[in-house]
Tab-separated table of C-alpha atoms and ligand atoms in Angstrom:
chain	number	residue	atom	x	y	z
A	1	MET	CA	-25.963	3.633	-0.109
A	2	ASN	CA	-26.924	4.140	-3.757
A	3	LYS	CA	-25.496	5.694	-6.915
A	4	SER	CA	-26.824	9.164	-6.134
A	5	ILE	CA	-24.393	9.602	-3.244
A	6	SER	CA	-21.540	11.786	-4.378
A	7	CYS	CA	-18.017	11.548	-3.043
A	8	ASP	CA	-14.958	13.714	-3.661
A	9	ILE	CA	-11.544	12.282	-2.811
A	10	PHE	CA	-8.632	14.741	-2.761
A	11	CYS	CA	-5.103	13.419	-3.177
A	12	THR	CA	-1.761	15.177	-3.380
A	13	VAL	CA	1.174	13.030	-4.361
A	14	ILE	CA	4.023	13.789	-1.934
A	15	ASP	CA	6.425	11.424	-3.651
A	16	ASN	CA	6.373	7.867	-4.963
A	17	PHE	CA	3.128	5.995	-5.548
A	18	GLY	CA	1.614	5.197	-2.157
A	19	ASP	CA	-0.677	8.213	-1.788
A	20	ILE	CA	-2.336	7.799	-5.147
A	21	GLY	CA	-2.125	4.011	-4.811
A	22	VAL	CA	-4.319	4.030	-1.711
A	23	CYS	CA	-6.701	6.739	-2.999
A	24	TRP	CA	-7.220	4.901	-6.265
A	25	ARG	CA	-8.132	1.689	-4.444
A	26	LEU	CA	-10.517	3.580	-2.175
A	27	ALA	CA	-12.162	5.361	-5.130
A	28	ARG	CA	-12.670	2.130	-7.068
A	29	GLN	CA	-14.067	0.282	-4.113
A	30	LEU	CA	-16.561	3.030	-3.243
A	31	ALA	CA	-17.714	3.168	-6.869
A	32	HIS	CA	-17.818	-0.568	-7.602
A	33	GLU	CA	-18.985	-2.101	-4.410
A	34	HIS	CA	-21.108	0.708	-2.973
A	35	HIS	CA	-22.204	2.544	-6.136
A	36	LEU	CA	-21.120	5.991	-5.036
A	37	SER	CA	-20.457	8.623	-7.719
A	38	VAL	CA	-16.796	9.181	-7.043
A	39	ARG	CA	-14.661	12.083	-8.244
A	40	LEU	CA	-10.951	11.698	-7.574
A	41	TRP	CA	-8.936	14.930	-7.580
A	42	VAL	CA	-5.205	14.289	-8.103
A	43	ASP	CA	-2.390	16.802	-8.483
A	44	ASP	CA	-0.014	14.400	-10.269
A	45	LEU	CA	-1.410	12.405	-13.169
A	46	SER	CA	2.031	11.225	-14.172
A	47	SER	CA	2.504	9.105	-11.016
A	48	PHE	CA	-1.107	7.985	-11.341
A	49	SER	CA	-0.514	6.741	-14.896
A	50	ARG	CA	2.244	4.405	-13.641
A	51	ILE	CA	-0.159	2.389	-11.496
A	52	ASN	CA	-3.128	2.829	-13.854
A	53	PRO	CA	-2.055	2.842	-17.516
A	54	ASP	CA	-5.593	4.011	-18.551
A	55	ILE	CA	-4.724	7.490	-17.338
A	56	ASP	CA	-3.977	10.107	-19.969
A	57	GLN	CA	-1.694	12.675	-18.352
A	58	ASP	CA	-2.964	15.430	-20.669
A	59	GLN	CA	-6.634	15.102	-19.775
A	60	SER	CA	-7.950	17.260	-16.980
A	61	LEU	CA	-11.197	15.252	-16.852
A	62	GLN	CA	-11.432	11.560	-17.656
A	63	HIS	CA	-13.082	8.362	-16.471
A	64	SER	CA	-11.542	5.061	-15.490
A	65	ASN	CA	-13.129	2.064	-13.786
A	66	GLY	CA	-16.330	3.970	-13.070
A	67	VAL	CA	-14.496	6.827	-11.337
A	68	GLU	CA	-14.344	10.424	-12.574
A	69	ILE	CA	-10.765	11.638	-12.449
A	70	ARG	CA	-9.915	15.321	-12.277
A	71	ARG	CA	-6.567	17.025	-12.457
A	72	TRP	CA	-6.204	19.118	-9.286
A	73	LEU	CA	-4.305	22.298	-10.055
A	74	LEU	CA	-3.167	23.352	-6.599
A	75	SER	CA	-2.503	26.917	-7.751
A	76	GLU	CA	-6.047	27.378	-9.106
A	77	ASP	CA	-7.979	27.485	-5.852
A	78	SER	CA	-10.612	29.897	-7.187
A	79	LEU	CA	-11.786	27.374	-9.810
A	80	PHE	CA	-13.329	25.394	-6.988
A	81	ALA	CA	-15.855	28.166	-6.400
A	82	PHE	CA	-17.663	26.628	-9.421
A	83	VAL	CA	-17.511	23.056	-8.149
A	84	GLU	CA	-20.512	21.651	-6.312
A	85	PRO	CA	-19.167	19.930	-3.168
A	86	ALA	CA	-19.931	16.239	-2.781
A	87	GLN	CA	-21.962	14.788	0.085
A	88	LEU	CA	-18.951	12.829	1.284
A	89	VAL	CA	-15.590	14.613	1.140
A	90	ILE	CA	-12.405	12.665	1.799
A	91	GLU	CA	-9.071	14.395	2.060
A	92	ALA	CA	-6.210	11.956	1.966
A	93	TYR	CA	-3.366	12.340	4.410
A	94	ALA	CA	-4.321	15.832	5.551
A	95	CYS	CA	-3.792	17.380	2.123
A	96	GLU	CA	-5.290	20.845	2.332
A	97	LEU	CA	-8.634	21.230	0.536
A	98	PRO	CA	-9.065	24.254	-1.766
A	99	LYS	CA	-10.277	27.188	0.321
A	100	SER	CA	-13.067	28.063	-2.085
A	101	TYR	CA	-14.288	24.459	-1.980
A	102	VAL	CA	-14.420	24.524	1.829
A	103	THR	CA	-16.320	27.825	1.714
A	104	LYS	CA	-18.881	26.193	-0.561
A	105	MET	CA	-19.126	23.170	1.733
A	106	ALA	CA	-20.106	25.521	4.530
A	107	THR	CA	-22.990	26.980	2.494
A	108	GLN	CA	-24.672	23.607	1.881
A	109	VAL	CA	-27.975	23.042	3.677
A	110	CYS	CA	-27.021	19.452	4.410
A	111	LYS	CA	-23.363	19.707	5.375
A	112	PRO	CA	-21.024	17.240	3.674
A	113	VAL	CA	-19.445	14.587	5.870
A	114	TRP	CA	-15.768	15.538	5.893
A	115	ILE	CA	-13.168	12.826	6.491
A	116	ASN	CA	-9.405	13.053	6.771
A	117	MET	CA	-8.048	9.628	5.894
A	118	GLU	CA	-4.754	9.274	7.729
A	119	TYR	CA	-1.535	7.335	7.152
A	120	LEU	CA	-1.387	3.751	8.306
A	121	SER	CA	0.422	2.948	11.521
A	122	ALA	CA	0.294	0.090	14.027
A	123	GLU	CA	1.201	2.402	16.927
A	124	ASP	CA	-1.082	2.405	19.995
A	125	TRP	CA	-1.944	6.110	19.790
A	126	VAL	CA	-3.901	5.533	16.569
A	127	ALA	CA	-6.816	3.907	18.433
A	128	GLY	CA	-7.160	7.048	20.586
A	129	CYS	CA	-7.270	9.416	17.591
A	130	HIS	CA	-9.432	7.341	15.267
A	131	CYS	CA	-12.807	9.074	14.624
A	132	LEU	CA	-11.842	12.231	16.545
A	133	PRO	CA	-13.588	15.425	15.399
A	134	SER	CA	-11.738	18.569	14.377
A	135	PRO	CA	-14.131	21.546	14.195
A	136	HIS	CA	-13.342	24.153	11.542
A	137	PRO	CA	-12.133	27.405	13.189
A	138	SER	CA	-14.604	29.656	11.363
A	139	PHE	CA	-17.180	27.594	9.443
A	140	PRO	CA	-19.943	25.341	10.801
A	141	LEU	CA	-18.046	22.295	9.561
A	142	VAL	CA	-16.383	19.410	11.377
A	143	LYS	CA	-13.683	17.218	9.911
A	144	TYR	CA	-13.205	13.694	11.296
A	145	PHE	CA	-9.976	11.701	11.461
A	146	PHE	CA	-10.341	8.209	10.114
A	147	PHE	CA	-7.382	5.859	10.410
A	148	GLN	CA	-6.514	2.684	8.636
A	149	GLY	CA	-5.107	0.121	11.029
A	150	PHE	CA	-4.631	-3.445	12.135
A	151	THR	CA	-6.847	-3.658	15.209
A	152	GLN	CA	-10.597	-3.474	15.849
A	153	GLU	CA	-10.121	-0.034	17.436
A	154	THR	CA	-9.080	1.399	14.044
A	155	GLY	CA	-10.736	1.641	10.636
A	156	GLY	CA	-9.145	-1.574	9.340
A	157	LEU	CA	-7.596	-1.990	5.911
A	158	LEU	CA	-8.770	-1.547	2.342
A	159	LEU	CA	-9.909	-4.926	1.082
A	160	GLU	CA	-11.997	-5.559	-1.996
A	161	ARG	CA	-14.942	-7.898	-1.480
A	162	ASP	CA	-13.594	-10.637	-3.755
A	163	LEU	CA	-9.841	-10.191	-3.268
A	164	LEU	CA	-9.111	-13.179	-1.061
A	165	ALA	CA	-11.243	-15.498	-3.212
A	166	ARG	CA	-9.388	-14.323	-6.341
A	167	ARG	CA	-6.071	-14.790	-4.563
A	168	ASP	CA	-6.984	-18.332	-3.503
A	169	ALA	CA	-8.120	-19.275	-7.002
A	170	PHE	CA	-4.886	-17.903	-8.477
A	171	GLN	CA	-2.688	-19.651	-5.939
A	172	LYS	CA	-4.480	-22.978	-6.412
A	173	GLU	CA	-4.484	-22.877	-10.194
A	174	LEU	CA	-1.080	-23.559	-11.751
A	175	HIS	CA	-2.458	-22.548	-15.138
A	176	CYS	CA	-3.225	-18.979	-13.916
A	177	GLN	CA	0.304	-18.722	-12.572
A	178	SER	CA	1.873	-19.991	-15.752
A	179	VAL	CA	-0.142	-17.459	-17.803
A	180	PHE	CA	0.957	-14.757	-15.398
A	181	TRP	CA	4.658	-15.655	-15.623
A	182	LYS	CA	4.378	-15.799	-19.407
A	183	THR	CA	3.002	-12.250	-19.582
A	184	LEU	CA	6.160	-11.142	-17.770
A	185	GLY	CA	8.312	-13.214	-20.120
A	186	LEU	CA	9.346	-15.563	-17.309
A	187	PRO	CA	9.445	-19.366	-17.245
A	188	MET	CA	7.360	-21.444	-14.825
A	189	ARG	CA	9.205	-21.938	-11.564
A	190	LYS	CA	11.556	-24.893	-11.085
A	191	PRO	CA	10.647	-27.125	-8.146
A	192	ASP	CA	13.657	-26.219	-5.994
A	193	GLU	CA	13.781	-22.511	-6.764
A	194	ILE	CA	12.440	-19.661	-4.656
A	195	ARG	CA	10.925	-16.576	-6.258
A	196	ILE	CA	11.256	-13.260	-4.545
A	197	SER	CA	9.838	-9.894	-5.594
A	198	MET	CA	11.969	-6.910	-4.638
A	199	PHE	CA	10.220	-3.524	-4.305
A	200	CYS	CA	12.159	-1.268	-1.953
A	201	TYR	CA	13.882	2.077	-1.552
A	202	GLU	CA	17.639	2.395	-2.109
A	203	ASN	CA	19.109	0.121	0.543
A	204	ILE	CA	22.758	-0.241	1.529
A	205	PHE	CA	22.081	-3.857	2.495
A	206	LEU	CA	20.888	-4.880	-0.950
A	207	PRO	CA	24.354	-5.968	-2.197
A	208	GLU	CA	24.847	-8.109	0.943
A	209	LEU	CA	21.518	-9.768	0.486
A	210	PHE	CA	22.255	-10.401	-3.180
A	211	SER	CA	25.670	-11.954	-2.344
A	212	THR	CA	23.994	-14.123	0.274
A	213	TRP	CA	21.494	-15.356	-2.292
A	214	ALA	CA	24.266	-15.849	-4.867
A	215	GLN	CA	26.027	-18.166	-2.401
A	216	SER	CA	22.964	-20.022	-1.149
A	217	HIS	CA	22.156	-23.680	-1.903
A	218	THR	CA	18.719	-22.833	-3.208
A	219	PRO	CA	18.432	-21.043	-6.560
A	220	VAL	CA	16.858	-17.613	-6.061
A	221	LEU	CA	14.969	-15.901	-8.862
A	222	CYS	CA	14.537	-12.273	-7.876
A	223	LEU	CA	12.117	-9.983	-9.693
A	224	VAL	CA	12.971	-6.319	-9.567
A	225	PRO	CA	10.344	-3.921	-10.924
A	226	GLU	CA	11.778	-1.019	-12.898
A	227	GLY	CA	12.442	1.816	-10.447
A	228	ARG	CA	14.813	3.622	-8.174
A	229	ILE	CA	16.976	0.635	-7.097
A	230	LEU	CA	18.102	-0.258	-10.619
A	231	PRO	CA	21.390	1.710	-10.330
A	232	GLN	CA	22.236	-0.290	-7.194
A	233	VAL	CA	21.422	-3.554	-8.928
A	234	ALA	CA	23.603	-2.505	-11.887
A	235	VAL	CA	26.565	-1.816	-9.577
A	236	PHE	CA	26.183	-5.234	-7.956
A	237	PHE	CA	26.387	-6.945	-11.343
A	238	ARG	CA	29.184	-4.600	-12.481
A	239	ARG	CA	27.078	-3.172	-15.274
A	240	GLU	CA	26.958	0.478	-16.298
A	241	SER	CA	23.219	0.427	-16.448
A	242	ILE	CA	20.380	-2.041	-16.623
A	243	ALA	CA	16.873	-1.892	-18.023
A	244	THR	CA	13.571	-3.726	-18.121
A	245	GLY	CA	13.956	-7.182	-19.628
A	246	ASP	CA	17.563	-7.663	-18.463
A	247	VAL	CA	18.456	-10.961	-16.829
A	248	LEU	CA	21.519	-11.016	-14.582
A	249	GLN	CA	23.144	-13.987	-12.954
A	250	GLN	CA	25.645	-14.466	-10.168
A	251	GLY	CA	26.013	-17.881	-8.541
A	252	LYS	CA	22.606	-19.131	-7.503
A	253	LEU	CA	21.018	-15.700	-7.900
A	254	GLN	CA	19.210	-14.720	-11.060
A	255	VAL	CA	17.707	-11.238	-11.230
A	256	HIS	CA	15.029	-10.313	-13.782
A	257	VAL	CA	14.244	-6.660	-14.271
A	258	ILE	CA	10.516	-6.530	-14.910
A	259	PRO	CA	8.294	-3.608	-15.945
A	260	PHE	CA	6.395	-1.568	-13.390
A	261	VAL	CA	2.972	-3.125	-13.885
A	262	ALA	CA	-0.607	-1.956	-13.283
A	263	GLN	CA	-1.846	-2.283	-9.693
A	264	GLU	CA	-3.970	-5.407	-10.339
A	265	LYS	CA	-1.038	-7.185	-11.909
A	266	TYR	CA	1.241	-6.225	-9.038
A	267	ASP	CA	-1.190	-8.059	-6.743
A	268	GLU	CA	-0.711	-11.163	-8.871
A	269	LEU	CA	3.045	-10.829	-8.607
A	270	LEU	CA	2.709	-10.801	-4.814
A	271	TRP	CA	0.414	-13.838	-4.921
A	272	ALA	CA	2.816	-15.738	-7.188
A	273	CYS	CA	6.106	-15.194	-5.326
A	274	ASP	CA	7.339	-17.094	-2.256
A	275	ILE	CA	8.612	-13.998	-0.459
A	276	ASN	CA	7.839	-10.361	-1.203
A	277	PHE	CA	10.020	-7.426	-0.310
A	278	VAL	CA	7.669	-4.452	-0.127
A	279	ARG	CA	7.817	-0.852	1.002
A	280	GLY	CA	5.850	2.232	2.111
A	281	GLU	CA	2.187	1.679	2.766
A	282	ASP	CA	0.187	0.193	-0.051
A	283	SER	CA	2.493	-2.605	-1.260
A	284	PHE	CA	3.026	-3.418	2.440
A	285	VAL	CA	-0.732	-3.947	2.866
A	286	ARG	CA	-1.100	-5.851	-0.393
A	287	ALA	CA	1.707	-8.201	0.669
A	288	GLN	CA	-0.363	-9.019	3.751
A	289	TRP	CA	-3.408	-9.827	1.624
A	290	ALA	CA	-1.171	-12.056	-0.524
A	291	GLY	CA	-0.833	-14.399	2.443
A	292	LYS	CA	2.875	-14.872	1.723
A	293	PRO	CA	5.930	-14.122	3.874
A	294	PHE	CA	7.137	-10.574	3.305
A	295	VAL	CA	9.883	-8.182	4.358
A	296	TRP	CA	8.960	-4.537	4.861
A	297	HIS	CA	11.143	-1.586	3.922
A	298	ILE	CA	9.388	1.167	5.823
A	299	TYR	CA	9.251	4.713	4.375
A	300	PRO	CA	12.226	6.431	6.041
A	301	GLN	CA	11.396	9.534	8.072
A	302	LYS	CA	13.424	12.245	9.794
A	303	ASP	CA	15.050	11.350	13.128
A	304	ASN	CA	14.240	7.670	12.557
A	305	VAL	CA	10.691	8.122	13.828
A	306	HIS	CA	9.745	5.316	11.446
A	307	TYR	CA	11.566	2.835	13.698
A	308	LYS	CA	8.746	3.177	16.230
A	309	LYS	CA	6.233	2.333	13.524
A	310	LEU	CA	8.306	-0.642	12.466
A	311	SER	CA	8.517	-2.001	16.031
A	312	ALA	CA	4.795	-1.428	16.615
A	313	PHE	CA	3.906	-3.423	13.531
A	314	MET	CA	6.356	-6.240	14.281
A	315	LYS	CA	4.918	-6.539	17.781
A	316	LEU	CA	1.413	-7.039	16.428
A	317	TYR	CA	2.444	-9.214	13.523
A	318	CYS	CA	4.587	-11.544	15.611
A	319	ALA	CA	2.228	-11.855	18.588
A	320	GLU	CA	1.108	-15.336	17.496
A	321	LEU	CA	4.489	-16.454	16.097
A	322	GLN	CA	6.713	-18.776	18.064
A	323	GLY	CA	9.730	-17.126	19.818
A	324	GLU	CA	12.588	-18.216	17.568
A	325	ALA	CA	10.691	-17.435	14.388
A	326	THR	CA	9.897	-13.982	15.805
A	327	GLN	CA	13.591	-13.433	16.521
A	328	ALA	CA	14.563	-14.446	12.996
A	329	LEU	CA	11.945	-12.209	11.403
A	330	GLN	CA	12.759	-9.210	13.559
A	331	CYS	CA	16.479	-9.608	12.985
A	332	LEU	CA	16.100	-9.566	9.208
A	333	TRP	CA	13.497	-6.789	9.135
A	334	GLU	CA	15.460	-4.532	11.480
A	335	ARG	CA	18.705	-4.963	9.607
A	336	TRP	CA	16.988	-4.436	6.260
A	337	ASN	CA	15.763	-1.114	7.676
A	338	GLY	CA	19.185	-0.145	9.035
A	339	LYS	CA	18.104	-0.579	12.660
A	340	SER	CA	20.325	-2.526	14.993
A	341	HIS	CA	18.721	-5.726	16.233
A	342	ARG	CA	18.565	-5.966	20.082
A	343	GLY	CA	21.232	-3.287	20.351
A	344	GLU	CA	23.818	-5.534	18.625
A	345	GLU	CA	26.642	-3.835	16.771
A	346	THR	CA	26.423	-6.177	13.775
A	347	GLN	CA	24.487	-4.464	11.077
A	348	THR	CA	25.052	-6.847	8.210
A	349	ILE	CA	22.632	-9.191	6.543
A	350	SER	CA	24.946	-12.179	6.671
A	351	ILE	CA	24.403	-15.634	5.252
A	352	HIS	CA	23.573	-16.603	8.831
A	353	THR	CA	20.834	-13.944	9.201
A	354	TRP	CA	19.241	-15.115	5.969
A	355	SER	CA	19.527	-18.845	6.579
A	356	VAL	CA	18.049	-18.541	10.067
A	357	TYR	CA	15.154	-16.549	8.605
A	358	PHE	CA	14.761	-19.007	5.763
A	359	SER	CA	14.671	-22.002	8.109
A	360	PHE	CA	11.315	-20.706	9.408
A	361	MET	CA	9.728	-20.376	5.977
A	362	GLU	CA	7.024	-22.931	6.679
A	363	ALA	CA	6.030	-21.188	9.889
A	364	PHE	CA	6.084	-17.789	8.145
A	365	GLN	CA	3.971	-19.118	5.309
A	366	GLN	CA	1.311	-20.507	7.609
A	367	HIS	CA	1.357	-17.385	9.737
A	368	ALA	CA	0.997	-15.110	6.711
A	369	ARG	CA	-2.212	-16.860	5.679
A	370	GLU	CA	-3.650	-16.806	9.183
A	371	TRP	CA	-2.755	-13.137	9.540
A	372	SER	CA	-4.578	-12.244	6.327
A	373	MET	CA	-7.662	-14.099	7.588
A	374	GLN	CA	-7.476	-12.320	10.914
A	375	LEU	CA	-7.244	-8.878	9.274
A	376	SER	CA	-9.995	-9.523	6.756
A	377	GLY	CA	-12.709	-9.112	9.404
A	378	ASN	CA	-12.023	-5.379	9.678
A	379	ASN	CA	-12.912	-3.749	6.372
A	380	PHE	CA	-11.984	-0.075	5.959
A	381	VAL	CA	-14.666	0.873	3.459
A	382	LEU	CA	-17.497	-0.784	5.399
A	383	ASN	CA	-16.308	0.886	8.602
A	384	LEU	CA	-15.985	4.221	6.851
A	385	LEU	CA	-19.490	4.130	5.381
A	386	ASN	CA	-21.026	3.146	8.731
A	387	PHE	CA	-19.224	6.035	10.356
A	388	VAL	CA	-20.333	8.430	7.603
A	389	ARG	CA	-23.992	7.473	8.137
A	390	LYS	CA	-23.635	8.038	11.860
A	391	ILE	CA	-22.044	11.469	11.440
A	392	ASP	CA	-24.568	12.497	8.825
A	393	LYS	CA	-27.409	11.613	11.172
A	394	MET	CA	-25.816	13.656	13.923
A	395	GLN	CA	-24.859	16.774	11.965
A	396	ASN	CA	-27.758	16.910	9.487
A	397	LEU	CA	-30.663	16.135	11.784
A	398	GLY	CA	-32.809	18.961	10.445
A	399	CYS	CA	-32.392	18.193	6.736
A	400	LYS	CA	-33.184	15.220	4.530
A	401	SER	CA	-29.871	13.690	3.545
A	402	ASP	CA	-29.333	10.852	1.057
A	403	LEU	CA	-26.413	9.586	3.054
A	404	ARG	CA	-28.616	7.720	5.545
B	1	TRH	O1	5.616	4.213	-3.578
B	1	TRH	P1	5.730	4.092	-2.121
B	1	TRH	O2	7.066	4.244	-1.567
B	1	TRH	O3	4.761	5.096	-1.430
B	1	TRH	C1	5.086	5.771	-0.225
B	1	TRH	C2	4.258	5.343	0.920
B	1	TRH	O4	2.905	5.306	0.641
B	1	TRH	C3	4.505	6.288	2.088
B	1	TRH	O5	3.718	5.923	3.175
B	1	TRH	C4	4.185	7.678	1.650
B	1	TRH	O6	4.381	8.576	2.657
B	1	TRH	C5	5.088	7.983	0.508
B	1	TRH	O7	4.856	7.089	-0.559
B	1	TRH	C6	4.861	9.375	0.028
B	1	TRH	O8	5.214	2.640	-1.694
B	1	TRH	P2	3.734	2.035	-1.621
B	1	TRH	O9	2.939	2.694	-0.562
B	1	TRH	O10	3.910	0.611	-1.524
B	1	TRH	O11	3.078	2.367	-3.018
B	1	TRH	C7	3.457	1.738	-4.203
B	1	TRH	C8	2.268	1.620	-5.128
B	1	TRH	O12	2.714	1.192	-6.407
B	1	TRH	C9	1.249	0.585	-4.674
B	1	TRH	O13	-0.059	1.037	-4.937
B	1	TRH	C10	1.543	-0.618	-5.553
B	1	TRH	C11	1.955	0.071	-6.823
B	1	TRH	N1	2.764	-0.718	-7.743
B	1	TRH	C12	2.229	-1.019	-8.990
B	1	TRH	O14	1.071	-0.651	-9.283
B	1	TRH	N2	2.993	-1.713	-9.878
B	1	TRH	C13	4.242	-2.151	-9.594
B	1	TRH	O15	4.885	-2.791	-10.453
B	1	TRH	C14	4.773	-1.859	-8.291
B	1	TRH	C15	6.151	-2.340	-7.935
B	1	TRH	C16	4.011	-1.133	-7.402
């Protein structure tokens, strides 16, 4: 596909950073690697500016990394009557497109290919729904579901062409790591220390985990990005409040509160640490590309429906892991997510839970690298563009479309 192909991505930020995090990666990849003219419509530039400091919250139209960024005023639907629809239209996570925009899509001679990019899940049902059509009730338009996922029957995961090579170069080169740590104001690691990044939602097990680390034999340096768990961290260290730059120590545990960094730099943090605690969707995926052991705090949903998603992912992820290592991983992950492990009453993250997990570090490390290799064969953007060409051919037979 060439530069003349236009693409509109629509993103509403429900909460946190995952929705815009994923859309921003998708937009950049389509523009950089496939030369599409991408317009990204976002309703919350403030969240966007946290992961991309280029963003000026007061600008309704701006450019960053070759992508046109537009503020999407949800209440101003009629403004979209003056917007020419793109050839490829992607709505993220079933956010509702402006009605006047959809009306205009229907009037195009060559109908836009309309994709609903769905949330990531490892559950079996995803394979059955991936690529399903959803005809519009009144217009001659069809929207298609396109799912990210971990198996060949899904759309795969977002992965930039050069990401794994950049990761490998960074992880091999001590100099790159030392420069990275310096930019965060941190010393190079000591030989016996483990470095852990901690990005999670409020978690009642955090104090237990911290006490475990404080009492462990190995020094633990834990990096906490500025965010919603800081009050919990402050309580643990008996401080009224804490802020970026603070260093807190208890026993063998040293916590550094670091700034919330731009997305590219967050990748480097994941590459540089020994274990990454991640959450939601996007940091969870990036931790997998880091090829390092990770612990997932899944986005909590009503009626604990997220537990099914957690189990589905663990089943896939642990399929090639040896039995005892699987047990140790599942025990820690389930407890971290407040789910009882194998129906046991114990809900704590004890020193035992951690030390059993930690005893499998070598196996987890090797597995994490193999897993990232295994996933890298299923590239979301390549799959998406192949699918778009196919749909365009089918729905726009009678007109000359640039999409093919
Ligand atoms: O912020 P999240 O909790 O987002 C969640 C999930 O996406 C969830 O599925 C969705 O339903 C909910 O939002 C509304 O976690 P996630 O997905 O990991 O997104 C965090 C983003 O922030 C990711 O793109 C990485 C980025 N990030 C930085 O850019 N810099 C940082 O310092 C950190 C810690 C994160």
